[in-house]
XYZ file of C-alpha atoms in Angstrom:
495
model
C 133.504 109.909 116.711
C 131.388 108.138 119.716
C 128.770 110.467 118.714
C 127.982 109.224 115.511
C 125.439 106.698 117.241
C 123.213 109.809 118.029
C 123.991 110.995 114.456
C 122.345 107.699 112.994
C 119.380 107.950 115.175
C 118.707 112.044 113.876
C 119.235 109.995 110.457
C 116.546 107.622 110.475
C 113.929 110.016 112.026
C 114.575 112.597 109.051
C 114.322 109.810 106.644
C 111.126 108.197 108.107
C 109.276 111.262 107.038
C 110.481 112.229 103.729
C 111.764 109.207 101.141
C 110.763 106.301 101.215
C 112.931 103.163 102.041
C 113.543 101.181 99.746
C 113.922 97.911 101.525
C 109.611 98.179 102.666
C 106.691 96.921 100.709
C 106.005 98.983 97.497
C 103.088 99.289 95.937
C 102.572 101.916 93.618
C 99.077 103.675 93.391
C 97.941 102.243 96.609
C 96.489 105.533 97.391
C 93.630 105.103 95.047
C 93.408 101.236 96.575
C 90.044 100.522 98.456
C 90.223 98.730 101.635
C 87.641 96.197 101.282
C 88.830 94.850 98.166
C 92.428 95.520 98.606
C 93.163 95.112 102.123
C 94.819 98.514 101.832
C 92.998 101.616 103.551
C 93.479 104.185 100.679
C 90.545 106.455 98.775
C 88.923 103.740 96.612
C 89.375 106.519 93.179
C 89.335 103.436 91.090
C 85.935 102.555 92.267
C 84.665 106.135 92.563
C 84.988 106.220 88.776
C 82.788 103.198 88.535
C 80.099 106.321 89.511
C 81.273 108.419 86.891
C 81.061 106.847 83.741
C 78.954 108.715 81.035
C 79.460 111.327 82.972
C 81.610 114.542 81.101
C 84.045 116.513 83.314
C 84.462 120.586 83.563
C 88.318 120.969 83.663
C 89.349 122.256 87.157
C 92.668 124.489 87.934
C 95.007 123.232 90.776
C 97.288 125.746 91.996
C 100.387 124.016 93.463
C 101.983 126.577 95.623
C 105.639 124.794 96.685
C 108.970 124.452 95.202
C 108.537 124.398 91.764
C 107.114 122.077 88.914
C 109.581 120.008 86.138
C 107.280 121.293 83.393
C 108.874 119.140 81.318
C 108.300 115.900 82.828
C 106.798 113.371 80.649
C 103.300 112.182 83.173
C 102.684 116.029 83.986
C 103.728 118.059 80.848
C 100.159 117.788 79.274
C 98.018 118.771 82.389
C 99.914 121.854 83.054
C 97.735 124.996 83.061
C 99.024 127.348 80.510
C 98.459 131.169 80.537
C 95.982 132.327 78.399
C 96.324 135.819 79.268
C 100.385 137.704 79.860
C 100.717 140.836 81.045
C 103.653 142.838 81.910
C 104.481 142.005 85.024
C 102.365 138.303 84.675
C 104.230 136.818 81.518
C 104.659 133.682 83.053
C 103.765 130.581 81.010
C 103.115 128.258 83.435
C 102.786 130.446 86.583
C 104.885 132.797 88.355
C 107.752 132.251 90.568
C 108.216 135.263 93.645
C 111.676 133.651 94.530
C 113.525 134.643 91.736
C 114.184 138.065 89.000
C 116.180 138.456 86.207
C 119.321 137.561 88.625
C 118.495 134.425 89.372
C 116.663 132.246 91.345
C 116.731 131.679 95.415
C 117.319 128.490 96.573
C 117.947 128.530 100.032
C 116.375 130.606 102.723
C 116.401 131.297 106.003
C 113.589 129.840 108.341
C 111.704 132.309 109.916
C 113.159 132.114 113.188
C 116.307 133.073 111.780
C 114.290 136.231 109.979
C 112.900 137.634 113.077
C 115.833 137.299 115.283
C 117.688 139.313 112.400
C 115.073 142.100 112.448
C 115.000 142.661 115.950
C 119.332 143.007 115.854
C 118.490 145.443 112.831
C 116.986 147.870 115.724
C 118.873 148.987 119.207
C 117.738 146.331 120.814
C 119.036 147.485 124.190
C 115.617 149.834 123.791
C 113.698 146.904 123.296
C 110.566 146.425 126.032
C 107.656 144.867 126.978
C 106.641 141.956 124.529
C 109.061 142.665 121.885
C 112.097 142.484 124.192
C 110.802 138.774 125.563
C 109.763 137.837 122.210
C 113.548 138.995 121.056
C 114.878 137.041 124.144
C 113.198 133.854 123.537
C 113.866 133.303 119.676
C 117.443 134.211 120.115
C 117.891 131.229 122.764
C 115.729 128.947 120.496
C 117.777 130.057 117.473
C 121.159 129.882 119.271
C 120.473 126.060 120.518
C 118.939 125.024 117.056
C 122.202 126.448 114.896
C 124.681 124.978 118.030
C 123.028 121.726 117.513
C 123.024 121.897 113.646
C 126.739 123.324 113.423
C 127.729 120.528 115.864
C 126.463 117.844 114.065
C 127.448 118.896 110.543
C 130.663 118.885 112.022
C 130.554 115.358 113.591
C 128.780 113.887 110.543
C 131.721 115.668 108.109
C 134.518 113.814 110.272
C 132.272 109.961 110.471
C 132.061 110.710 106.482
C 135.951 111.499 105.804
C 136.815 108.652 107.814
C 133.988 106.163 106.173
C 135.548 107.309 102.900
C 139.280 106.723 103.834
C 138.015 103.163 105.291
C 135.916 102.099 101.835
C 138.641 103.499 100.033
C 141.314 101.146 101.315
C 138.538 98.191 100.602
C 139.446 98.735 97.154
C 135.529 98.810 96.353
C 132.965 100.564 95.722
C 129.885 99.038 97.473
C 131.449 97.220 100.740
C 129.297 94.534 102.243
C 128.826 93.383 105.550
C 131.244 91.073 105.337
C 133.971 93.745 103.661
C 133.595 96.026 107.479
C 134.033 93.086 109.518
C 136.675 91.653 108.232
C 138.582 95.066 107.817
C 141.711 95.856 109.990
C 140.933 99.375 111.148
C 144.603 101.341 112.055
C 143.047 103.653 114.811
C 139.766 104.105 117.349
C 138.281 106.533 114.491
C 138.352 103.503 112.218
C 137.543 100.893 114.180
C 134.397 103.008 115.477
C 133.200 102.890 111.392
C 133.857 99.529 110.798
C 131.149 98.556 114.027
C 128.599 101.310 113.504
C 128.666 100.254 109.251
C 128.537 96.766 110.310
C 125.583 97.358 112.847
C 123.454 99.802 109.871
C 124.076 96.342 107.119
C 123.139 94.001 109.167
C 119.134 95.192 108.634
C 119.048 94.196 104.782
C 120.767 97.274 103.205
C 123.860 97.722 101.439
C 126.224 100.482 101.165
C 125.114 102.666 98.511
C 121.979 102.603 99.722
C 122.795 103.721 102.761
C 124.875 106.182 101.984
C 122.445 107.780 99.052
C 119.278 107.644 101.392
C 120.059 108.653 104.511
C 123.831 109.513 105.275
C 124.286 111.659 102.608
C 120.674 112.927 102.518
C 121.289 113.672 106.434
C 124.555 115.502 106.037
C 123.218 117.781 103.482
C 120.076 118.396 106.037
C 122.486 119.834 108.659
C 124.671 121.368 106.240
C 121.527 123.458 104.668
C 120.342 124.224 108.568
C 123.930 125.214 109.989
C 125.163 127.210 106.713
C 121.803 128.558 105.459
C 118.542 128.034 107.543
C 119.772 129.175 110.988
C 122.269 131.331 109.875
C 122.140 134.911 110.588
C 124.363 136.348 108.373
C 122.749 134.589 105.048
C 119.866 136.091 103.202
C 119.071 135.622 100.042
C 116.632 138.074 99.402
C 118.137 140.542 96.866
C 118.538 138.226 94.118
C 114.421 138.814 94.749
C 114.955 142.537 94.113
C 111.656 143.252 95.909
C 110.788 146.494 98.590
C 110.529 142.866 101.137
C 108.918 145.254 104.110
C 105.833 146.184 101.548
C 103.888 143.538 102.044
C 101.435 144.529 99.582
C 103.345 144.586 96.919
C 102.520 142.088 94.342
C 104.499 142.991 90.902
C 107.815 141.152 91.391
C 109.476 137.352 90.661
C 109.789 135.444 87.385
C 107.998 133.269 85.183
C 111.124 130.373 86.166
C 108.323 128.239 88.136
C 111.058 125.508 87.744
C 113.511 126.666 89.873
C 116.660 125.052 91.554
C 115.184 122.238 92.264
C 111.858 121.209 91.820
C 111.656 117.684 93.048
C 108.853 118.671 96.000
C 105.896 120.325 93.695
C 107.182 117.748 91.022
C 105.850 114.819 93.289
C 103.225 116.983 94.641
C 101.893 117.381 90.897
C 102.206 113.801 89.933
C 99.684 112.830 93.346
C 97.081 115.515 92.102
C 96.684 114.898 88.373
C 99.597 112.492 86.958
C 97.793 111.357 83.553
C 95.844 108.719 84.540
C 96.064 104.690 82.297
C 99.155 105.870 80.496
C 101.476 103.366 82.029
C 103.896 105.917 83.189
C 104.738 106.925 87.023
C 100.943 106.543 89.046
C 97.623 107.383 88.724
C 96.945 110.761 89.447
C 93.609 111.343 91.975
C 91.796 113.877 88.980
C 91.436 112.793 85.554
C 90.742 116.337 83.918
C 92.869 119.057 85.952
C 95.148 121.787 85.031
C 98.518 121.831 86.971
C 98.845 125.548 87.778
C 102.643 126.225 89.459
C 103.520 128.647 91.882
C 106.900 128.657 93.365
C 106.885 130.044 96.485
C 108.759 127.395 98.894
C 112.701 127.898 99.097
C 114.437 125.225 100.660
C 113.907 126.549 104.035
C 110.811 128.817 105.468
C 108.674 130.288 102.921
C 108.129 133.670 103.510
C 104.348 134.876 104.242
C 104.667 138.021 101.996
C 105.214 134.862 99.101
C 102.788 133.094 100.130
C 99.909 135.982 100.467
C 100.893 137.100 97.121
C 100.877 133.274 95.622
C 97.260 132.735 97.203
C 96.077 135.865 95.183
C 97.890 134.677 91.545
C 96.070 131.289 92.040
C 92.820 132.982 92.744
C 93.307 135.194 90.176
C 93.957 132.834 87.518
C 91.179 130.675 88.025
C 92.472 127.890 90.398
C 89.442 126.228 92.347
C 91.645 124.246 94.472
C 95.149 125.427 96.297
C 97.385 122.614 97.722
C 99.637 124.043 100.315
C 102.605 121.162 101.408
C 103.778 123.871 103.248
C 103.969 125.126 106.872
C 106.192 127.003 110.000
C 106.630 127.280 113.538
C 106.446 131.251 113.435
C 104.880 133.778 111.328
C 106.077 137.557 110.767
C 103.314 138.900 108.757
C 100.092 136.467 109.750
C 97.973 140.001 108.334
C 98.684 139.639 105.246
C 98.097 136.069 104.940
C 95.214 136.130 106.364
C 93.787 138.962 104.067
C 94.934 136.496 100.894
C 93.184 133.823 102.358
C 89.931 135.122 102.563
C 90.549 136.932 99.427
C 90.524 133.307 98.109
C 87.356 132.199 99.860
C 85.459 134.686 98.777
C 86.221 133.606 95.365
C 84.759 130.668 96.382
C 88.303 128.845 95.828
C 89.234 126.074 98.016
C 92.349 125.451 100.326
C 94.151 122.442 101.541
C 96.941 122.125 103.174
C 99.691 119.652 104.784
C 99.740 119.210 108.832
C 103.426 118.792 109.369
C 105.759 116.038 109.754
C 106.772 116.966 113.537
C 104.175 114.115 115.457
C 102.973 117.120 117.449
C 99.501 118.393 118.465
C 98.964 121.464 116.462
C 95.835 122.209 118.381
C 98.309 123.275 121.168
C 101.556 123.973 118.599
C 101.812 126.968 116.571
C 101.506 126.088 112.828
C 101.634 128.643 109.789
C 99.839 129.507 107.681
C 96.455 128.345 109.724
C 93.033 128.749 109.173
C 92.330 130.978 112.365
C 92.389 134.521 111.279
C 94.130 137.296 113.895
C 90.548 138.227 114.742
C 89.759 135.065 115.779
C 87.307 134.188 113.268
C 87.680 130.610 111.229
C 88.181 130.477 107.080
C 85.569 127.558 106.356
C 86.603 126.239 102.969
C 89.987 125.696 104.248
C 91.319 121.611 104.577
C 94.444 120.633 106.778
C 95.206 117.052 106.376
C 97.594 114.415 107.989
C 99.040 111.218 106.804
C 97.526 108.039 107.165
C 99.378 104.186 106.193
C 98.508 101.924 104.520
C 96.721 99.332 106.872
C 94.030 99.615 109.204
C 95.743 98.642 112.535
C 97.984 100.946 114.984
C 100.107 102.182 111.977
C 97.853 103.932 110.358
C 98.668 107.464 111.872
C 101.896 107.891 109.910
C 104.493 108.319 112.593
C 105.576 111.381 111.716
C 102.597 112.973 111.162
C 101.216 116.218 113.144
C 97.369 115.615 114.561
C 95.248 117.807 116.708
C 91.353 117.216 116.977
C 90.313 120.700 115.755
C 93.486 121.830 113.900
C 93.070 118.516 111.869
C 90.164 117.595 109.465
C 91.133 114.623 107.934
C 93.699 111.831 107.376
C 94.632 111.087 103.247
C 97.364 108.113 102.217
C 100.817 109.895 103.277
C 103.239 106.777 103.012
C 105.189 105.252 100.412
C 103.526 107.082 97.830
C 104.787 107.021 94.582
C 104.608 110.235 92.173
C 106.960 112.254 89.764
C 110.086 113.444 90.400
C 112.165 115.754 88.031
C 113.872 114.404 85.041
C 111.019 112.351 84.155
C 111.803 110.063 87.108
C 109.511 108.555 90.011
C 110.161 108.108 93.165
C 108.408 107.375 96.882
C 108.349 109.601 98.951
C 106.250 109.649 102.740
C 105.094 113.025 104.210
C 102.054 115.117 104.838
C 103.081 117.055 101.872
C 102.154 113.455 99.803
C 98.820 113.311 101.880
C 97.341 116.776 101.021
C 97.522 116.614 97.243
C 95.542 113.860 97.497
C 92.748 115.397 99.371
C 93.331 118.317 96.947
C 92.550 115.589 93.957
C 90.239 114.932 95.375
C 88.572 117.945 95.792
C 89.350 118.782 92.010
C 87.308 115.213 91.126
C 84.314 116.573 92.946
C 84.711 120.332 91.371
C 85.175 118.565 87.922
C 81.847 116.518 88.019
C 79.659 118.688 90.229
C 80.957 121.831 89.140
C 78.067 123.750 91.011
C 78.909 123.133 94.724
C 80.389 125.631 96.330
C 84.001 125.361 97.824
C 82.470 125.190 101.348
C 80.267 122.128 100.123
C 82.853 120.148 98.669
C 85.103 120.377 101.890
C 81.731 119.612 104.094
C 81.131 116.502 101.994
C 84.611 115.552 101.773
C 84.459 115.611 105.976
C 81.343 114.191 105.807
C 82.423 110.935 104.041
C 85.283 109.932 105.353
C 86.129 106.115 106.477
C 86.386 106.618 110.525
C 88.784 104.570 112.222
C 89.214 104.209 116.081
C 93.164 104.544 115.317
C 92.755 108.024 114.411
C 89.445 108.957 116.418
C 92.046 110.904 118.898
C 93.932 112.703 115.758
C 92.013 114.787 113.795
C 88.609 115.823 113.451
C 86.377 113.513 111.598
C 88.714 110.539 112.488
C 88.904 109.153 109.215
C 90.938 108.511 106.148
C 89.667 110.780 103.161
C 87.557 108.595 100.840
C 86.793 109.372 96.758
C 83.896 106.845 96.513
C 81.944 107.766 99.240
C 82.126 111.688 98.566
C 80.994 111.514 95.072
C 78.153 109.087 96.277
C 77.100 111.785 98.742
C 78.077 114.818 95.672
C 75.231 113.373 93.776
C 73.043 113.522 96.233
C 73.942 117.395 96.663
């Protein structure tokens, strides 16, 4: 039990860059805020639609590539894209799912550490050489340390929780206070550990249930997915899929279920893009006349590039102008045939955007997947990666979790405490990169919708070229500013 210390430190940097707590300054739709007049560095869409007035949108597809969509959520169920056209293997209504059949539906996956390490014990690997026998080597050290280390402390957390629970139990309440731990007489060292390390985690303006449902919990069931699902070699999921997995050109598998297990991620993702806009309900979406077009391609764990390839080409297929991608890995197994999907999409003059990562590290010198360096070497131009800005303009601005790099990196969108959908016609804040690229990929769908004539590679060129710099993120990214609506459409007109 003297380990639990570490266990709440592991909490409150998983937290940090996924939900928001509850306890900091809220302020829905701050995102679409402008800094001059609010004192709050977001995109200034409320005053970018001071330009468009009298003008008449084009309706622009979004494909949301991620988890899955609530299609029945209240703010999003009217901006979903609905297919016009079903074939056989394509009778999805409101996209297509590849992580699910007639089965069922896959929840959790492996990441893709875990993957490769399993394909290279599928083959003798005492005739293993060269490359592949130091690539095998490597990932199954880095595999063995990251499951120890997750098996460890779902273990550690599982004990801290049975003996929190035998300690509120004997409280006789429900929500014990501060006051409830310190005055408790604990019967061993196990209990008398809890009783300090509760007492230490109130003292900051939280109470119990709060605690427990946003990060203890949340961080036991983050260890528990890793250790039991993620980084576990003997779990794959893939046959409920029923696909040939090793052809990775094949295309005619999955289900129209775009809902899934859970869809709380694309949910919130879909809510940032194009949640109605004046309603009253949830926020503000960034594009006023979009259709919502769900893919589900991101299992709670590593999405697999064979998905993803085949997800790019549905989008592009089915009319989407914009991809979001709140997505991304450490390795990749089959770059190739992302890559070909990729500039399939370009080609169709489609644009990409996608999430940086919530790791704070340099993915100019970290490996990041999918990326928009092809094998060859050559660049895909209409192709966005964004990180997560705050909301002030001082030394928080780079979110703290948020991966940089100063060519990996184009641009920095709101990425904290931002308030969207969440399934069961809920909201909910949530912080991440995967909240900061939908609303560069609004963006992009605001431009498409009123100056439906520039090409994909002008929007993202104007996009870059408007931004708001800021000498707190001058080191970070590219153009070394925040994303800004306002300014872009000034400079789309001019196009």
């Amino acid at each position: 039990m003297k380990r639990s210390a570490k266990f709440f430190l592991t909490i409150s940097r998983l937290t940090a860059g996924t939900r928001f707590n509850a306890h900091a300054q809220q302020i829905r739709n701050w995102q679409n805020k402008d800094l001059q007049k609010d004192s709050l560095f977001g995109i200034s869409t409320e005053k970018a639609y001071g330009l468009l007035k009298g003008k008449k949108p084009t309706t622009v597809i979004v494909a949301v590539i991620d988890a899955g969509v609530d299609t029945l959520h209240e703010d999003l169920k009217a901006i979903l894209w609905v297919n016009p056209k079903k074939k056989a293997h394509d009778n999805g209504t409101f996209g297509w799912s590849y992580l699910g059949s007639a089965k069922g539906n896959v929840h959790y996956d492996n990441l893709e550490l875990t993957r490769q390490v399993r394909q290279y014990e599928l083959r003798d690997t005492t005739k293993l050489s060269g490359s592949d026998l130091m690539a095998y080597h490597s990932e199954k050290q880095a595999l063995q340390k990251q499951y120890t280390e997750a098996k460890n402390t779902k273990q550690g957390m599982g004990s801290f929780i049975a003996v929190l629970d035998r300690v509120v139990a004997k409280t006789g309440k429900a929500d014990p206070t501060l006051a409830d731990f310190r005055t408790y007489q604990p019967v061993d060292e196990g209990e008398k550990h809890i009783c300090a390390t509760l007492a230490d985690i109130l003292k900051t303006n939280k109470d119990y249930l709060e605690f427990r449902k946003n990060e203890l919990d949340p961080s036991y069931a983050h260890f528990k997915e890793q250790a039991d699902y993620q980084l576990n070699l003997s779990y794959d999921p893939r046959p409920i899929v029923g696909d040939d997995y090793f052809n990775s050109r094949q295309r005619n598998y999955g289900s129209p279920d775009v809902m899934g297990p859970d869809p709380t991620h694309g949910t919130h993702v879909a809510g940032i893009i194009a949640g109605i806009r004046g309603n009253g309900l949830g926020a503000d979406g960034i594009a006023d006349d979009v259709r919502v077009l769900t893919i589900r391609t991101v299992p709670d764990g590593d999405e697999r590039d064979k998905d993803v390839a085949n997800a790019i080409r549905y989008a592009t297929d089915h009319g989407a102008k914009v991809i979001n991608m709140s997505f991304g890995k450490a390795y990749s197994s089959d770059k190739r045939v992302v890559d070909d999907a990729v500039r399939y999409a370009l080609k169709k003059d489609v644009l990409l955007v996608q999430a940086a990562g919530n790791s704070n590290e340099d993915i100019d010198s970290v490996s990041n997947f999918p990326n928009r360096r092809f094998l060859d070497g050559k660049e895909g131009g209409a192709y966005i990666v964004v990180g997560a800005s705050g909301l002030h303009a001082d030394s928080t601005l780079k979110a703290s979790f948020s991966n940089y790099g100063k060519t990996a990196v184009d641009v920095f969108a709101p990425g904290v405490q931002i308030y969207s959908s969440i399934p069961g016609t809920k909201y909910a804040y949530f912080d991440g990169t995967s909240m900061a690229c939908p609303v560069v990929a609004g963006l992009v769908a605001l431009i498409r919708e009123y100056y439906p004539k520039l090409s994909a590679v002008q929007v993202k060129e104007i996009i870059l070229r408007s931004v708001v710099k800021s000498d707190f993120l001058g080191k970070y990214c590219l153009t070394g500013g925040v994303v800004n609506a306002y300014n872009a459409l000034q400079l789309a007109a001019e196009y």
